[in-house]
PDB file of C-alpha atoms in Angstrom:
ATOM      1  CA  UNK A   1     -43.592  32.510  57.157  1.00  0.00           C
ATOM      2  CA  UNK A   2     -42.381  35.766  58.669  1.00  0.00           C
ATOM      3  CA  UNK A   3     -44.825  38.603  58.040  1.00  0.00           C
ATOM      4  CA  UNK A   4     -44.137  42.285  58.632  1.00  0.00           C
ATOM      5  CA  UNK A   5     -45.471  45.552  57.291  1.00  0.00           C
ATOM      6  CA  UNK A   6     -43.096  46.781  54.614  1.00  0.00           C
ATOM      7  CA  UNK A   7     -39.786  45.298  55.578  1.00  0.00           C
ATOM      8  CA  UNK A   8     -37.167  44.569  58.182  1.00  0.00           C
ATOM      9  CA  UNK A   9     -33.802  46.290  58.447  1.00  0.00           C
ATOM     10  CA  UNK A  10     -31.124  44.757  60.633  1.00  0.00           C
ATOM     11  CA  UNK A  11     -28.049  46.718  61.721  1.00  0.00           C
ATOM     12  CA  UNK A  12     -25.231  45.231  63.777  1.00  0.00           C
ATOM     13  CA  UNK A  13     -27.294  42.116  64.455  1.00  0.00           C
ATOM     14  CA  UNK A  14     -27.431  38.448  63.604  1.00  0.00           C
ATOM     15  CA  UNK A  15     -30.739  37.060  62.364  1.00  0.00           C
ATOM     16  CA  UNK A  16     -30.872  33.284  62.827  1.00  0.00           C
ATOM     17  CA  UNK A  17     -33.412  30.994  61.186  1.00  0.00           C
ATOM     18  CA  UNK A  18     -33.032  27.396  62.344  1.00  0.00           C
ATOM     19  CA  UNK A  19     -35.290  24.362  61.773  1.00  0.00           C
ATOM     20  CA  UNK A  20     -38.259  26.177  60.225  1.00  0.00           C
ATOM     21  CA  UNK A  21     -40.707  24.733  57.708  1.00  0.00           C
ATOM     22  CA  UNK A  22     -42.679  26.878  55.292  1.00  0.00           C
ATOM     23  CA  UNK A  23     -45.446  25.391  53.169  1.00  0.00           C
ATOM     24  CA  UNK A  24     -44.803  27.895  50.387  1.00  0.00           C
ATOM     25  CA  UNK A  25     -41.542  28.184  48.412  1.00  0.00           C
ATOM     26  CA  UNK A  26     -40.976  31.652  49.869  1.00  0.00           C
ATOM     27  CA  UNK A  27     -40.236  31.629  53.599  1.00  0.00           C
ATOM     28  CA  UNK A  28     -40.146  35.425  54.088  1.00  0.00           C
ATOM     29  CA  UNK A  29     -42.894  37.674  52.740  1.00  0.00           C
ATOM     30  CA  UNK A  30     -41.060  40.894  53.531  1.00  0.00           C
ATOM     31  CA  UNK A  31     -38.143  42.880  52.281  1.00  0.00           C
ATOM     32  CA  UNK A  32     -35.066  42.024  54.333  1.00  0.00           C
ATOM     33  CA  UNK A  33     -32.216  44.519  54.205  1.00  0.00           C
ATOM     34  CA  UNK A  34     -28.969  44.243  56.119  1.00  0.00           C
ATOM     35  CA  UNK A  35     -27.075  47.336  57.226  1.00  0.00           C
ATOM     36  CA  UNK A  36     -23.434  47.409  58.326  1.00  0.00           C
ATOM     37  CA  UNK A  37     -22.476  44.652  60.735  1.00  0.00           C
ATOM     38  CA  UNK A  38     -25.630  42.595  60.213  1.00  0.00           C
ATOM     39  CA  UNK A  39     -25.774  39.099  58.818  1.00  0.00           C
ATOM     40  CA  UNK A  40     -28.149  36.168  58.423  1.00  0.00           C
ATOM     41  CA  UNK A  41     -27.318  32.669  59.699  1.00  0.00           C
ATOM     42  CA  UNK A  42     -29.489  29.796  58.549  1.00  0.00           C
ATOM     43  CA  UNK A  43     -29.529  26.073  59.232  1.00  0.00           C
ATOM     44  CA  UNK A  44     -31.820  23.172  58.454  1.00  0.00           C
ATOM     45  CA  UNK A  45     -34.874  24.985  56.991  1.00  0.00           C
ATOM     46  CA  UNK A  46     -37.486  23.717  54.497  1.00  0.00           C
ATOM     47  CA  UNK A  47     -39.538  25.827  52.088  1.00  0.00           C
ATOM     48  CA  UNK A  48     -42.158  24.522  49.696  1.00  0.00           C
ATOM     49  CA  UNK A  49     -41.434  20.916  50.617  1.00  0.00           C
ATOM     50  CA  UNK A  50     -37.704  21.003  49.922  1.00  0.00           C
ATOM     51  CA  UNK A  51     -34.689  21.414  52.154  1.00  0.00           C
ATOM     52  CA  UNK A  52     -32.761  24.649  51.662  1.00  0.00           C
ATOM     53  CA  UNK A  53     -29.029  24.010  51.596  1.00  0.00           C
ATOM     54  CA  UNK A  54     -27.291  26.791  49.649  1.00  0.00           C
ATOM     55  CA  UNK A  55     -27.180  30.577  49.963  1.00  0.00           C
ATOM     56  CA  UNK A  56     -28.812  30.831  46.536  1.00  0.00           C
ATOM     57  CA  UNK A  57     -31.765  28.666  47.645  1.00  0.00           C
ATOM     58  CA  UNK A  58     -32.189  30.819  50.759  1.00  0.00           C
ATOM     59  CA  UNK A  59     -32.054  33.987  48.630  1.00  0.00           C
ATOM     60  CA  UNK A  60     -34.814  32.578  46.393  1.00  0.00           C
ATOM     61  CA  UNK A  61     -36.863  31.841  49.541  1.00  0.00           C
ATOM     62  CA  UNK A  62     -36.771  35.541  50.463  1.00  0.00           C
ATOM     63  CA  UNK A  63     -33.651  35.927  52.596  1.00  0.00           C
ATOM     64  CA  UNK A  64     -32.105  38.674  50.482  1.00  0.00           C
ATOM     65  CA  UNK A  65     -28.697  38.732  48.808  1.00  0.00           C
ATOM     66  CA  UNK A  66     -26.997  35.321  48.738  1.00  0.00           C
ATOM     67  CA  UNK A  67     -23.672  36.987  49.586  1.00  0.00           C
ATOM     68  CA  UNK A  68     -24.963  38.025  53.016  1.00  0.00           C
ATOM     69  CA  UNK A  69     -26.297  34.582  54.032  1.00  0.00           C
ATOM     70  CA  UNK A  70     -24.181  32.246  56.160  1.00  0.00           C
ATOM     71  CA  UNK A  71     -25.435  28.657  55.760  1.00  0.00           C
ATOM     72  CA  UNK A  72     -24.673  26.147  58.519  1.00  0.00           C
ATOM     73  CA  UNK A  73     -25.408  22.445  58.200  1.00  0.00           C
ATOM     74  CA  UNK A  74     -28.162  20.666  60.105  1.00  0.00           C
ATOM     75  CA  UNK A  75     -25.555  18.983  62.271  1.00  0.00           C
ATOM     76  CA  UNK A  76     -23.832  22.275  63.167  1.00  0.00           C
ATOM     77  CA  UNK A  77     -24.196  23.432  66.756  1.00  0.00           C
ATOM     78  CA  UNK A  78     -22.861  26.840  67.689  1.00  0.00           C
ATOM     79  CA  UNK A  79     -24.033  29.675  69.872  1.00  0.00           C
ATOM     80  CA  UNK A  80     -24.407  32.117  66.959  1.00  0.00           C
ATOM     81  CA  UNK A  81     -26.894  29.930  65.098  1.00  0.00           C
ATOM     82  CA  UNK A  82     -28.889  27.974  67.671  1.00  0.00           C
ATOM     83  CA  UNK A  83     -28.692  30.262  70.711  1.00  0.00           C
ATOM     84  CA  UNK A  84     -28.948  33.932  71.643  1.00  0.00           C
ATOM     85  CA  UNK A  85     -25.181  34.490  71.582  1.00  0.00           C
ATOM     86  CA  UNK A  86     -24.878  37.332  74.163  1.00  0.00           C
ATOM     87  CA  UNK A  87     -26.626  35.182  76.784  1.00  0.00           C
ATOM     88  CA  UNK A  88     -24.846  31.939  75.939  1.00  0.00           C
ATOM     89  CA  UNK A  89     -21.696  30.543  77.510  1.00  0.00           C
ATOM     90  CA  UNK A  90     -21.441  27.563  75.135  1.00  0.00           C
ATOM     91  CA  UNK A  91     -23.366  25.272  72.818  1.00  0.00           C
ATOM     92  CA  UNK A  92     -22.858  21.567  72.195  1.00  0.00           C
ATOM     93  CA  UNK A  93     -24.591  18.508  70.781  1.00  0.00           C
ATOM     94  CA  UNK A  94     -26.293  16.230  73.322  1.00  0.00           C
ATOM     95  CA  UNK A  95     -28.392  13.239  72.268  1.00  0.00           C
ATOM     96  CA  UNK A  96     -28.664  14.580  68.718  1.00  0.00           C
ATOM     97  CA  UNK A  97     -29.852  18.070  69.712  1.00  0.00           C
ATOM     98  CA  UNK A  98     -28.009  21.347  70.051  1.00  0.00           C
ATOM     99  CA  UNK A  99     -28.059  22.469  73.696  1.00  0.00           C
ATOM    100  CA  UNK A 100     -27.293  26.039  74.745  1.00  0.00           C
ATOM    101  CA  UNK A 101     -25.612  26.573  78.133  1.00  0.00           C
ATOM    102  CA  UNK A 102     -26.613  30.005  79.413  1.00  0.00           C
ATOM    103  CA  UNK A 103     -24.298  32.559  80.967  1.00  0.00           C
ATOM    104  CA  UNK A 104     -25.536  34.600  83.943  1.00  0.00           C
ATOM    105  CA  UNK A 105     -27.775  36.808  81.761  1.00  0.00           C
ATOM    106  CA  UNK A 106     -29.361  34.060  79.645  1.00  0.00           C
ATOM    107  CA  UNK A 107     -32.690  32.322  80.218  1.00  0.00           C
ATOM    108  CA  UNK A 108     -34.463  29.331  78.691  1.00  0.00           C
ATOM    109  CA  UNK A 109     -33.340  26.855  76.083  1.00  0.00           C
ATOM    110  CA  UNK A 110     -32.022  29.589  73.733  1.00  0.00           C
ATOM    111  CA  UNK A 111     -30.501  31.773  76.517  1.00  0.00           C
ATOM    112  CA  UNK A 112     -32.608  34.842  75.692  1.00  0.00           C
ATOM    113  CA  UNK A 113     -32.198  37.942  77.916  1.00  0.00           C
ATOM    114  CA  UNK A 114     -35.626  37.712  79.593  1.00  0.00           C
ATOM    115  CA  UNK A 115     -37.106  34.617  81.196  1.00  0.00           C
ATOM    116  CA  UNK A 116     -40.671  33.491  80.583  1.00  0.00           C
ATOM    117  CA  UNK A 117     -43.105  34.723  83.231  1.00  0.00           C
ATOM    118  CA  UNK A 118     -44.313  32.175  85.752  1.00  0.00           C
ATOM    119  CA  UNK A 119     -48.054  31.695  85.440  1.00  0.00           C
ATOM    120  CA  UNK A 120     -50.196  30.328  88.206  1.00  0.00           C
ATOM    121  CA  UNK A 121     -52.499  27.464  87.269  1.00  0.00           C
ATOM    122  CA  UNK A 122     -56.013  28.386  86.194  1.00  0.00           C
ATOM    123  CA  UNK A 123     -58.620  27.795  88.886  1.00  0.00           C
ATOM    124  CA  UNK A 124     -62.188  26.662  88.299  1.00  0.00           C
ATOM    125  CA  UNK A 125     -61.798  25.779  84.651  1.00  0.00           C
ATOM    126  CA  UNK A 126     -63.474  22.893  82.913  1.00  0.00           C
ATOM    127  CA  UNK A 127     -61.106  19.946  82.431  1.00  0.00           C
ATOM    128  CA  UNK A 128     -62.501  19.266  78.935  1.00  0.00           C
ATOM    129  CA  UNK A 129     -64.438  21.326  76.422  1.00  0.00           C
ATOM    130  CA  UNK A 130     -65.911  19.929  73.217  1.00  0.00           C
ATOM    131  CA  UNK A 131     -67.570  21.837  70.392  1.00  0.00           C
ATOM    132  CA  UNK A 132     -70.106  19.765  68.474  1.00  0.00           C
ATOM    133  CA  UNK A 133     -71.781  21.483  65.523  1.00  0.00           C
ATOM    134  CA  UNK A 134     -71.722  24.848  67.253  1.00  0.00           C
ATOM    135  CA  UNK A 135     -72.867  23.492  70.647  1.00  0.00           C
ATOM    136  CA  UNK A 136     -70.331  23.750  73.442  1.00  0.00           C
ATOM    137  CA  UNK A 137     -70.376  20.983  76.069  1.00  0.00           C
ATOM    138  CA  UNK A 138     -68.428  21.247  79.351  1.00  0.00           C
ATOM    139  CA  UNK A 139     -67.486  18.029  81.075  1.00  0.00           C
ATOM    140  CA  UNK A 140     -66.779  18.425  84.770  1.00  0.00           C
TER     141      UNK A 140
END
């Protein structure tokens, strides 16, 4: 579930929700309002144990006005739904999964504008830690 204080307003943007599962029937707990040029693209989401497949079902799950929701099928693969479009050259299905091919400014599997930082491995840490009834045991 997406939580935010008050609400979210999108202007001139695309909000994509793809392959999410919410335990409750309402996927968004906030007020979602779309200003000029903004739209919502959704594909292959579940809320409250059922698959959402129509704009009306997404509206009932908290995505706002059904008229502003663009529903794509689970088998759809396009850069606007599954990828960060400005950083994506193309998107295509490979082995049953949508794969984003990044342009020069895209990073990672969704072609976002900033790559994940490289972290050095932790040194001197315990290989295993167990907590048994409030007692912590380190195994070296």
